[in-house]
mmCIF file of C-alpha atoms in Angstrom:
data_model
loop_
_atom_site.group_PDB
_atom_site.id
_atom_site.type_symbol
_atom_site.label_atom_id
_atom_site.label_comp_id
_atom_site.label_asym_id
_atom_site.label_seq_id
_atom_site.Cartn_x
_atom_site.Cartn_y
_atom_site.Cartn_z
ATOM 1 C CA MET A 5 -7.044 44.880 -53.611
ATOM 2 C CA SER A 6 -10.305 46.746 -53.600
ATOM 3 C CA LEU A 7 -10.593 48.965 -56.664
ATOM 4 C CA ARG A 8 -14.325 48.545 -56.721
ATOM 5 C CA SER A 9 -15.429 51.995 -57.750
ATOM 6 C CA CYS A 10 -12.884 52.044 -60.561
ATOM 7 C CA LEU A 11 -14.252 48.843 -61.974
ATOM 8 C CA LEU A 12 -17.872 49.812 -61.527
ATOM 9 C CA VAL A 13 -17.613 53.254 -63.102
ATOM 10 C CA PRO A 14 -14.262 53.569 -64.887
ATOM 11 C CA ALA A 15 -14.809 57.146 -65.959
ATOM 12 C CA ARG A 16 -15.202 58.445 -62.428
ATOM 13 C CA ARG A 17 -11.592 59.064 -61.410
ATOM 14 C CA ALA A 18 -12.531 60.592 -58.088
ATOM 15 C CA ALA A 19 -14.415 57.459 -57.066
ATOM 16 C CA PHE A 20 -11.454 55.412 -58.239
ATOM 17 C CA ALA A 21 -9.064 57.325 -56.017
ATOM 18 C CA VAL A 22 -11.283 57.079 -52.962
ATOM 19 C CA SER A 23 -11.612 53.317 -53.398
ATOM 20 C CA CYS A 24 -7.867 52.870 -53.849
ATOM 21 C CA ALA A 25 -7.169 54.864 -50.718
ATOM 22 C CA ALA A 26 -9.743 52.971 -48.699
ATOM 23 C CA ALA A 27 -8.342 49.612 -49.779
ATOM 24 C CA LEU A 28 -4.849 50.269 -48.524
ATOM 25 C CA ALA A 29 -5.409 52.736 -45.702
ATOM 26 C CA LEU A 30 -5.270 49.935 -43.168
ATOM 27 C CA SER A 31 -4.997 47.200 -45.115
ATOM 28 C CA SER A 32 -15.286 34.598 -23.522
ATOM 29 C CA LEU A 33 -15.744 31.277 -24.825
ATOM 30 C CA GLY A 34 -17.207 29.179 -21.983
ATOM 31 C CA ALA A 35 -17.504 25.418 -22.067
ATOM 32 C CA GLY A 36 -20.772 24.281 -23.590
ATOM 33 C CA CYS A 37 -22.626 21.007 -23.282
ATOM 34 C CA GLY A 38 -20.228 18.269 -24.338
ATOM 35 C CA ALA A 39 -21.177 15.352 -26.552
ATOM 36 C CA GLY A 40 -21.360 11.888 -25.107
ATOM 37 C CA GLU A 41 -19.381 8.906 -26.319
ATOM 38 C CA GLY A 42 -22.080 8.071 -28.786
ATOM 39 C CA GLY A 43 -21.444 11.231 -30.813
ATOM 40 C CA ALA A 44 -23.096 14.602 -31.156
ATOM 41 C CA PRO A 45 -26.859 14.970 -31.570
ATOM 42 C CA PRO A 46 -28.086 17.055 -34.462
ATOM 43 C CA PRO A 47 -28.138 20.793 -33.689
ATOM 44 C CA GLY A 48 -31.166 21.624 -31.618
ATOM 45 C CA GLY A 49 -32.284 17.989 -31.497
ATOM 46 C CA SER A 50 -31.909 14.848 -29.447
ATOM 47 C CA SER A 51 -29.742 11.792 -29.994
ATOM 48 C CA ALA A 52 -32.525 9.479 -28.752
ATOM 49 C CA LEU A 53 -33.743 6.783 -31.122
ATOM 50 C CA PRO A 54 -37.462 6.196 -31.686
ATOM 51 C CA GLY A 55 -38.862 4.396 -28.668
ATOM 52 C CA ASP A 56 -36.094 5.486 -26.313
ATOM 53 C CA ALA A 57 -37.116 6.954 -22.983
ATOM 54 C CA GLY A 58 -35.041 10.066 -23.674
ATOM 55 C CA PRO A 59 -32.862 12.031 -21.264
ATOM 56 C CA PRO A 60 -33.692 12.160 -17.551
ATOM 57 C CA PRO A 61 -36.178 14.894 -16.606
ATOM 58 C CA ASP A 62 -33.514 16.813 -14.730
ATOM 59 C CA ALA A 63 -30.957 16.765 -17.574
ATOM 60 C CA PRO A 64 -29.912 20.290 -18.668
ATOM 61 C CA ALA A 65 -31.461 21.406 -21.929
ATOM 62 C CA CYS A 66 -29.212 22.142 -24.856
ATOM 63 C CA PRO A 67 -28.833 25.917 -25.316
ATOM 64 C CA GLY A 68 -30.345 27.832 -28.174
ATOM 65 C CA ALA A 69 -28.360 29.633 -30.848
ATOM 66 C CA ALA A 70 -26.261 32.471 -29.451
ATOM 67 C CA SER A 71 -24.144 35.397 -30.568
ATOM 68 C CA ALA A 72 -21.395 36.630 -28.233
ATOM 69 C CA GLU A 73 -18.795 39.397 -28.214
ATOM 70 C CA ILE A 74 -15.298 37.955 -27.782
ATOM 71 C CA ALA A 75 -11.702 39.170 -27.872
ATOM 72 C CA VAL A 76 -8.089 38.030 -28.168
ATOM 73 C CA GLU A 77 -4.885 39.961 -27.518
ATOM 74 C CA ASN A 78 -2.042 40.420 -29.976
ATOM 75 C CA ALA A 79 1.254 42.092 -29.109
ATOM 76 C CA ARG A 80 -0.269 45.562 -29.482
ATOM 77 C CA GLY A 81 -3.795 45.376 -28.100
ATOM 78 C CA ALA A 82 -7.210 43.712 -28.259
ATOM 79 C CA LEU A 83 -8.856 42.252 -31.342
ATOM 80 C CA ALA A 84 -12.649 42.218 -31.111
ATOM 81 C CA GLY A 85 -14.947 39.718 -32.758
ATOM 82 C CA THR A 86 -18.300 37.966 -32.729
ATOM 83 C CA LEU A 87 -18.837 34.277 -32.061
ATOM 84 C CA GLU A 88 -21.917 32.612 -33.527
ATOM 85 C CA VAL A 89 -22.884 29.294 -31.924
ATOM 86 C CA PRO A 90 -25.694 27.095 -33.294
ATOM 87 C CA ALA A 91 -28.541 25.731 -31.222
ATOM 88 C CA GLY A 92 -27.791 22.398 -29.626
ATOM 89 C CA CYS A 93 -25.265 20.705 -27.364
ATOM 90 C CA GLY A 94 -22.410 20.291 -29.817
ATOM 91 C CA PRO A 95 -19.611 19.781 -30.349
ATOM 92 C CA PHE A 96 -19.970 21.817 -33.543
ATOM 93 C CA PRO A 97 -17.742 22.374 -36.539
ATOM 94 C CA ALA A 98 -16.412 25.935 -36.481
ATOM 95 C CA VAL A 99 -15.167 28.376 -39.112
ATOM 96 C CA LEU A 100 -12.892 31.398 -38.839
ATOM 97 C CA ILE A 101 -13.903 34.028 -41.407
ATOM 98 C CA ILE A 102 -10.840 36.062 -42.438
ATOM 99 C CA PRO A 103 -11.844 39.385 -44.046
ATOM 100 C CA GLY A 104 -10.585 40.883 -47.282
ATOM 101 C CA SER A 105 -8.663 44.074 -48.022
ATOM 102 C CA GLY A 106 -9.688 47.550 -46.968
ATOM 103 C CA PRO A 107 -10.914 48.970 -43.662
ATOM 104 C CA ASN A 108 -13.670 46.383 -43.224
ATOM 105 C CA ASP A 109 -15.330 45.648 -39.929
ATOM 106 C CA ARG A 110 -16.353 42.181 -38.754
ATOM 107 C CA ASP A 111 -19.630 42.339 -40.708
ATOM 108 C CA GLY A 112 -17.885 43.170 -43.984
ATOM 109 C CA ASN A 113 -18.791 46.869 -44.015
ATOM 110 C CA SER A 114 -16.605 49.922 -44.476
ATOM 111 C CA ALA A 115 -17.472 53.473 -43.469
ATOM 112 C CA ALA A 116 -14.556 54.729 -45.569
ATOM 113 C CA ASP A 117 -15.974 53.778 -48.966
ATOM 114 C CA GLY A 118 -19.660 53.385 -48.132
ATOM 115 C CA SER A 119 -19.821 49.628 -48.657
ATOM 116 C CA GLY A 120 -22.447 48.060 -46.431
ATOM 117 C CA SER A 121 -23.266 44.603 -47.740
ATOM 118 C CA SER A 122 -22.963 42.908 -44.306
ATOM 119 C CA ALA A 123 -21.674 39.906 -46.257
ATOM 120 C CA TYR A 124 -19.658 38.425 -43.383
ATOM 121 C CA ARG A 125 -22.500 38.776 -40.897
ATOM 122 C CA LEU A 126 -24.919 37.116 -43.299
ATOM 123 C CA LEU A 127 -22.394 34.361 -43.986
ATOM 124 C CA ALA A 128 -21.855 33.726 -40.272
ATOM 125 C CA GLU A 129 -25.573 33.722 -39.460
ATOM 126 C CA GLY A 130 -26.309 31.393 -42.362
ATOM 127 C CA LEU A 131 -23.636 28.960 -41.199
ATOM 128 C CA ARG A 132 -24.993 29.124 -37.640
ATOM 129 C CA ASP A 133 -28.461 28.214 -38.886
ATOM 130 C CA ARG A 134 -26.889 25.193 -40.587
ATOM 131 C CA GLY A 135 -25.199 23.960 -37.402
ATOM 132 C CA ILE A 136 -21.781 25.528 -38.016
ATOM 133 C CA ALA A 137 -20.214 27.939 -35.517
ATOM 134 C CA SER A 138 -18.032 30.851 -36.622
ATOM 135 C CA ILE A 139 -15.906 33.775 -35.569
ATOM 136 C CA ARG A 140 -15.751 36.999 -37.549
ATOM 137 C CA TYR A 141 -13.719 39.946 -36.351
ATOM 138 C CA ASP A 142 -12.717 43.567 -36.794
ATOM 139 C CA LYS A 143 -9.339 43.829 -38.474
ATOM 140 C CA ALA A 144 -6.541 45.486 -36.497
ATOM 141 C CA GLY A 145 -7.112 49.234 -36.549
ATOM 142 C CA ILE A 146 -10.848 48.945 -37.269
ATOM 143 C CA GLY A 147 -13.889 49.119 -34.986
ATOM 144 C CA GLY A 148 -13.304 47.333 -31.706
ATOM 145 C CA SER A 149 -9.764 46.367 -32.780
ATOM 146 C CA VAL A 150 -8.283 49.883 -33.015
ATOM 147 C CA SER A 151 -5.722 49.207 -30.289
ATOM 148 C CA ALA A 152 -4.454 46.050 -32.046
ATOM 149 C CA ALA A 153 -2.822 47.949 -34.920
ATOM 150 C CA PRO A 154 0.684 49.421 -34.924
ATOM 151 C CA ARG A 155 0.789 53.040 -33.829
ATOM 152 C CA GLU A 156 2.258 54.128 -37.167
ATOM 153 C CA GLU A 157 1.053 53.003 -40.588
ATOM 154 C CA GLN A 158 4.585 52.377 -41.844
ATOM 155 C CA GLU A 159 4.961 49.651 -39.193
ATOM 156 C CA MET A 160 2.184 47.524 -40.673
ATOM 157 C CA ARG A 161 3.131 44.307 -42.478
ATOM 158 C CA PHE A 162 0.970 41.827 -44.371
ATOM 159 C CA GLU A 163 1.983 38.916 -42.167
ATOM 160 C CA MET A 164 0.496 40.623 -39.099
ATOM 161 C CA GLY A 165 -2.933 39.760 -40.462
ATOM 162 C CA ALA A 166 -2.021 36.075 -40.529
ATOM 163 C CA ASP A 167 -0.666 36.256 -36.981
ATOM 164 C CA ASP A 168 -3.937 37.814 -35.795
ATOM 165 C CA ALA A 169 -6.010 35.150 -37.548
ATOM 166 C CA GLY A 170 -3.898 32.461 -35.879
ATOM 167 C CA LEU A 171 -4.921 33.826 -32.480
ATOM 168 C CA TRP A 172 -8.580 33.321 -33.359
ATOM 169 C CA VAL A 173 -7.887 29.746 -34.514
ATOM 170 C CA LYS A 174 -6.345 29.044 -31.114
ATOM 171 C CA LYS A 175 -9.411 30.577 -29.445
ATOM 172 C CA LEU A 176 -11.635 28.105 -31.250
ATOM 173 C CA ARG A 177 -9.296 25.192 -30.583
ATOM 174 C CA ASP A 178 -9.276 25.912 -26.850
ATOM 175 C CA ASP A 179 -13.082 25.915 -26.644
ATOM 176 C CA GLY A 180 -14.586 22.505 -25.892
ATOM 177 C CA ARG A 181 -17.717 23.187 -27.919
ATOM 178 C CA PHE A 182 -15.987 22.912 -31.289
ATOM 179 C CA ALA A 183 -15.024 19.603 -32.884
ATOM 180 C CA THR A 184 -13.207 20.987 -35.942
ATOM 181 C CA VAL A 185 -11.795 24.306 -37.082
ATOM 182 C CA THR A 186 -11.856 25.433 -40.704
ATOM 183 C CA VAL A 187 -10.281 28.662 -41.962
ATOM 184 C CA ALA A 188 -12.227 30.512 -44.673
ATOM 185 C CA GLY A 189 -10.500 33.551 -46.162
ATOM 186 C CA HIS A 190 -12.242 36.030 -48.433
ATOM 187 C CA SER A 191 -10.331 37.990 -51.089
ATOM 188 C CA GLU A 192 -7.064 39.160 -49.493
ATOM 189 C CA GLY A 193 -8.067 37.032 -46.503
ATOM 190 C CA ALA A 194 -7.690 33.935 -48.693
ATOM 191 C CA LEU A 195 -3.935 34.528 -48.912
ATOM 192 C CA LEU A 196 -3.760 35.254 -45.187
ATOM 193 C CA GLY A 197 -5.623 31.989 -44.615
ATOM 194 C CA MET A 198 -2.953 30.097 -46.532
ATOM 195 C CA LEU A 199 -0.276 31.486 -44.229
ATOM 196 C CA VAL A 200 -2.370 30.570 -41.171
ATOM 197 C CA ALA A 201 -2.910 27.052 -42.512
ATOM 198 C CA GLN A 202 0.834 26.566 -42.924
ATOM 199 C CA GLY A 203 1.627 27.352 -39.295
ATOM 200 C CA THR A 204 -1.475 26.326 -37.363
ATOM 201 C CA GLU A 205 -3.345 23.050 -37.022
ATOM 202 C CA ILE A 206 -6.655 23.296 -38.875
ATOM 203 C CA ASP A 207 -9.112 20.779 -40.323
ATOM 204 C CA GLY A 208 -9.885 22.555 -43.571
ATOM 205 C CA TYR A 209 -8.986 25.620 -45.629
ATOM 206 C CA VAL A 210 -11.361 27.569 -47.892
ATOM 207 C CA SER A 211 -10.435 30.244 -50.418
ATOM 208 C CA ILE A 212 -13.407 32.441 -51.310
ATOM 209 C CA ALA A 213 -12.714 34.875 -54.158
ATOM 210 C CA GLY A 214 -8.986 34.588 -53.542
ATOM 211 C CA ALA A 215 -6.492 35.830 -56.115
ATOM 212 C CA GLY A 216 -4.303 33.245 -57.817
ATOM 213 C CA ARG A 217 -1.581 35.750 -58.709
ATOM 214 C CA PRO A 218 0.713 38.011 -56.674
ATOM 215 C CA VAL A 219 -0.821 41.378 -55.829
ATOM 216 C CA GLY A 220 1.577 43.168 -58.152
ATOM 217 C CA ALA A 221 0.083 41.394 -61.146
ATOM 218 C CA VAL A 222 -3.432 42.134 -59.909
ATOM 219 C CA LEU A 223 -2.572 45.821 -59.496
ATOM 220 C CA ARG A 224 -1.176 46.074 -63.003
ATOM 221 C CA GLU A 225 -4.351 44.584 -64.403
ATOM 222 C CA GLN A 226 -6.603 46.887 -62.396
ATOM 223 C CA LEU A 227 -4.590 49.975 -63.353
ATOM 224 C CA ALA A 228 -4.294 49.112 -67.040
ATOM 225 C CA SER A 229 -7.001 51.592 -68.059
ATOM 226 C CA LEU A 230 -5.198 54.621 -66.623
ATOM 227 C CA PRO A 231 -3.913 57.290 -69.016
ATOM 228 C CA ASP A 232 -0.563 56.270 -70.485
ATOM 229 C CA GLU A 233 1.616 58.522 -68.327
ATOM 230 C CA ASP A 234 -0.103 57.548 -65.086
ATOM 231 C CA ARG A 235 -0.063 53.870 -66.010
ATOM 232 C CA GLU A 236 3.662 53.925 -66.741
ATOM 233 C CA THR A 237 4.373 55.680 -63.451
ATOM 234 C CA ALA A 238 2.206 53.230 -61.521
ATOM 235 C CA TYR A 239 3.864 50.229 -63.163
ATOM 236 C CA GLU A 240 7.309 51.625 -62.356
ATOM 237 C CA ILE A 241 6.375 52.036 -58.685
ATOM 238 C CA ILE A 242 4.925 48.516 -58.569
ATOM 239 C CA GLY A 243 8.143 47.120 -60.042
ATOM 240 C CA GLN A 244 10.283 48.880 -57.438
ATOM 241 C CA LEU A 245 8.094 47.639 -54.589
ATOM 242 C CA GLU A 246 8.227 44.092 -55.948
ATOM 243 C CA ALA A 247 12.012 44.383 -55.800
ATOM 244 C CA GLY A 248 11.757 45.441 -52.157
ATOM 245 C CA GLU A 249 12.688 49.050 -52.877
ATOM 246 C CA LEU A 250 10.631 51.837 -51.312
ATOM 247 C CA VAL A 251 9.769 54.810 -53.531
ATOM 248 C CA GLU A 252 10.411 58.269 -52.118
ATOM 249 C CA GLU A 253 9.028 60.335 -54.986
ATOM 250 C CA VAL A 254 5.320 59.642 -55.447
ATOM 251 C CA PRO A 255 3.022 61.929 -57.515
ATOM 252 C CA GLN A 256 0.946 64.072 -55.170
ATOM 253 C CA THR A 257 -2.437 63.045 -56.584
ATOM 254 C CA PRO A 258 -5.322 61.301 -54.805
ATOM 255 C CA LEU A 259 -4.750 58.144 -56.859
ATOM 256 C CA PHE A 260 -1.039 57.787 -56.221
ATOM 257 C CA MET A 261 -1.109 58.925 -52.611
ATOM 258 C CA GLY A 262 -4.038 56.602 -51.985
ATOM 259 C CA LEU A 263 -2.217 53.593 -53.382
ATOM 260 C CA PHE A 264 1.467 54.308 -52.966
ATOM 261 C CA ARG A 265 1.989 56.913 -50.240
ATOM 262 C CA PRO A 266 5.335 56.265 -48.519
ATOM 263 C CA SER A 267 3.770 55.175 -45.219
ATOM 264 C CA VAL A 268 1.834 52.308 -46.832
ATOM 265 C CA GLN A 269 4.622 51.060 -49.090
ATOM 266 C CA PRO A 270 6.187 48.696 -46.504
ATOM 267 C CA TYR A 271 2.823 46.929 -46.182
ATOM 268 C CA ILE A 272 2.416 46.605 -49.952
ATOM 269 C CA ALA A 273 5.985 45.368 -50.374
ATOM 270 C CA SER A 274 5.467 42.710 -47.690
ATOM 271 C CA TRP A 275 2.236 41.614 -49.429
ATOM 272 C CA MET A 276 4.032 41.353 -52.775
ATOM 273 C CA LYS A 277 6.409 38.711 -51.404
ATOM 274 C CA HIS A 278 3.624 36.131 -51.374
ATOM 275 C CA ASP A 279 2.504 34.259 -54.495
ATOM 276 C CA PRO A 280 -0.872 32.637 -53.742
ATOM 277 C CA ALA A 281 -0.271 29.769 -56.159
ATOM 278 C CA ALA A 282 2.980 28.959 -54.350
ATOM 279 C CA GLU A 283 1.580 29.465 -50.859
ATOM 280 C CA ILE A 284 -1.379 27.135 -51.387
ATOM 281 C CA GLU A 285 1.020 24.322 -52.259
ATOM 282 C CA ALA A 286 2.286 24.407 -48.661
ATOM 283 C CA VAL A 287 -1.191 23.979 -47.139
ATOM 284 C CA THR A 288 -1.561 20.451 -45.766
ATOM 285 C CA ALA A 289 -5.244 20.619 -44.759
ATOM 286 C CA PRO A 290 -8.034 19.691 -47.201
ATOM 287 C CA ILE A 291 -8.765 22.614 -49.554
ATOM 288 C CA LEU A 292 -11.918 24.116 -51.058
ATOM 289 C CA ILE A 293 -11.647 26.908 -53.659
ATOM 290 C CA VAL A 294 -14.801 28.918 -54.366
ATOM 291 C CA GLN A 295 -15.179 31.587 -57.034
ATOM 292 C CA GLY A 296 -18.103 33.493 -58.512
ATOM 293 C CA THR A 297 -18.534 34.191 -62.212
ATOM 294 C CA THR A 298 -19.665 37.804 -61.788
ATOM 295 C CA ASP A 299 -16.862 38.864 -59.447
ATOM 296 C CA ILE A 300 -15.399 42.106 -60.843
ATOM 297 C CA GLN A 301 -12.299 41.999 -58.625
ATOM 298 C CA VAL A 302 -11.137 38.382 -58.910
ATOM 299 C CA LYS A 303 -11.508 36.169 -61.965
ATOM 300 C CA VAL A 304 -12.443 32.528 -62.373
ATOM 301 C CA GLU A 305 -8.965 32.175 -63.878
ATOM 302 C CA ASP A 306 -7.517 33.031 -60.467
ATOM 303 C CA ALA A 307 -9.385 30.147 -58.873
ATOM 304 C CA GLU A 308 -8.176 27.890 -61.664
ATOM 305 C CA LEU A 309 -4.583 28.956 -61.002
ATOM 306 C CA LEU A 310 -4.991 27.990 -57.354
ATOM 307 C CA ALA A 311 -6.596 24.686 -58.292
ATOM 308 C CA GLY A 312 -3.781 24.044 -60.772
ATOM 309 C CA ALA A 313 -1.257 24.466 -57.993
ATOM 310 C CA ARG A 314 -3.232 22.013 -55.833
ATOM 311 C CA PRO A 315 -4.887 19.379 -58.042
ATOM 312 C CA ASP A 316 -6.251 17.652 -54.923
ATOM 313 C CA ALA A 317 -8.312 20.726 -54.015
ATOM 314 C CA GLU A 318 -12.042 20.935 -54.651
ATOM 315 C CA LEU A 319 -12.978 23.774 -57.020
ATOM 316 C CA VAL A 320 -16.508 25.202 -56.981
ATOM 317 C CA VAL A 321 -17.433 27.925 -59.479
ATOM 318 C CA ILE A 322 -20.710 29.622 -58.610
ATOM 319 C CA GLU A 323 -22.649 31.114 -61.477
ATOM 320 C CA GLY A 324 -23.771 34.679 -60.794
ATOM 321 C CA MET A 325 -21.946 35.161 -57.482
ATOM 322 C CA SER A 326 -20.299 38.565 -57.055
ATOM 323 C CA HIS A 327 -17.219 39.427 -55.039
ATOM 324 C CA MET A 328 -19.456 40.239 -52.071
ATOM 325 C CA LEU A 329 -20.994 36.740 -52.162
ATOM 326 C CA LYS A 330 -24.343 38.100 -53.373
ATOM 327 C CA GLU A 331 -26.056 37.306 -56.647
ATOM 328 C CA ALA A 332 -25.354 39.941 -59.299
ATOM 329 C CA THR A 333 -24.984 40.501 -63.010
ATOM 330 C CA LEU A 334 -22.099 42.470 -64.497
ATOM 331 C CA ALA A 335 -24.272 45.572 -64.843
ATOM 332 C CA ASN A 336 -23.107 48.533 -62.743
ATOM 333 C CA ALA A 337 -26.369 48.875 -60.808
ATOM 334 C CA SER A 338 -26.438 45.177 -59.922
ATOM 335 C CA GLN A 339 -22.832 45.227 -58.744
ATOM 336 C CA GLN A 340 -23.404 48.383 -56.713
ATOM 337 C CA ALA A 341 -26.325 46.736 -54.950
ATOM 338 C CA ALA A 342 -24.203 43.678 -54.143
ATOM 339 C CA TYR A 343 -21.644 45.908 -52.423
ATOM 340 C CA THR A 344 -24.059 48.143 -50.550
ATOM 341 C CA ASP A 345 -27.384 46.390 -49.880
ATOM 342 C CA PRO A 346 -27.418 44.336 -46.666
ATOM 343 C CA THR A 347 -30.869 42.933 -47.475
ATOM 344 C CA LEU A 348 -29.524 40.912 -50.408
ATOM 345 C CA PRO A 349 -28.792 37.350 -49.238
ATOM 346 C CA VAL A 350 -25.571 35.414 -49.639
ATOM 347 C CA VAL A 351 -26.011 32.952 -52.495
ATOM 348 C CA ALA A 352 -27.361 29.586 -51.367
ATOM 349 C CA ARG A 353 -24.795 27.626 -53.405
ATOM 350 C CA LEU A 354 -21.977 28.997 -51.246
ATOM 351 C CA PHE A 355 -23.612 27.600 -48.108
ATOM 352 C CA GLU A 356 -24.114 24.266 -49.846
ATOM 353 C CA ALA A 357 -20.443 24.082 -50.835
ATOM 354 C CA LEU A 358 -19.306 24.968 -47.331
ATOM 355 C CA GLU A 359 -21.665 22.479 -45.676
ATOM 356 C CA GLU A 360 -20.413 19.712 -47.943
ATOM 357 C CA PHE A 361 -16.759 20.555 -47.277
ATOM 358 C CA ILE A 362 -16.499 21.513 -43.606
ATOM 359 C CA PRO A 363 -15.691 18.418 -41.514
ATOM 360 C CA ALA A 364 -18.135 17.746 -38.697
ATOM 361 C CA GLU A 365 -15.629 15.789 -36.595
#
């Protein structure tokens, strides 16, 4: 859930409502140079040993780093994304970046709430520069993926996001340039990644700022500072949705219509069925759990809950990393910059953790 403006400036109810509404409004790969039997050369380099004659003069040069527009089709329309491929001949390890909640585009930006951190673009480009390919994509209903969403909001279900991510995994698997495929989900995307990992062959799974509790519990915590009457009403609605019951009578206020309007309730109810701590137990691939200490949306305790459910997982807690993967303190101005400033880099420790975890072959 993205209740960012509420957490940043609790007194500003209008900002709170806008953020709530934004969070739930929507909740061609050619064959590259293959590696020889002796294994892949380092990205951008040669596999020749000192003193070797090197490749024949007429051998094709390994391509440079490239960024390409790509697409897959779900049952409703086209999903659009960007493929980043490192310099070199490959095969490369590859990562699918699954985005978090809200109407985010493939770069991690949202016109609806003014967030423009470009966190996913920076993550993908940083991985590319470290010899790791990636796909990032517009969620169904956003940007180049508008046609991939159901025609009516009430038809949306949480599991559709996992189905879409599975299509991108297959896209990577079918491309001869990629030796391994790792799924990395951010925030809500971490839970989607667990569902993908359960039904699709992958080589690694990464949770980045993923909740360790069901979304109902997270919502209660984030709405705890509401005035008593509003809080009680919100908690009652959450309880009904957890029980699978849709709520017809919703207060006609920006907050309640943003979060609980009737057309979005089926999506929320389908999301509430999934307990991250239970879902991660069913993941068979190797697991990395990453969490920042200055994340105002997801706590270190959430990462610990996930790690507790999977003691074999690797847990990395990054000091000073915000929810948007940028360095930040808990001060409002610092957090705001992390959400909106695309010039701030992704923290180096995250890249280190991913490089150490992602299998090369």
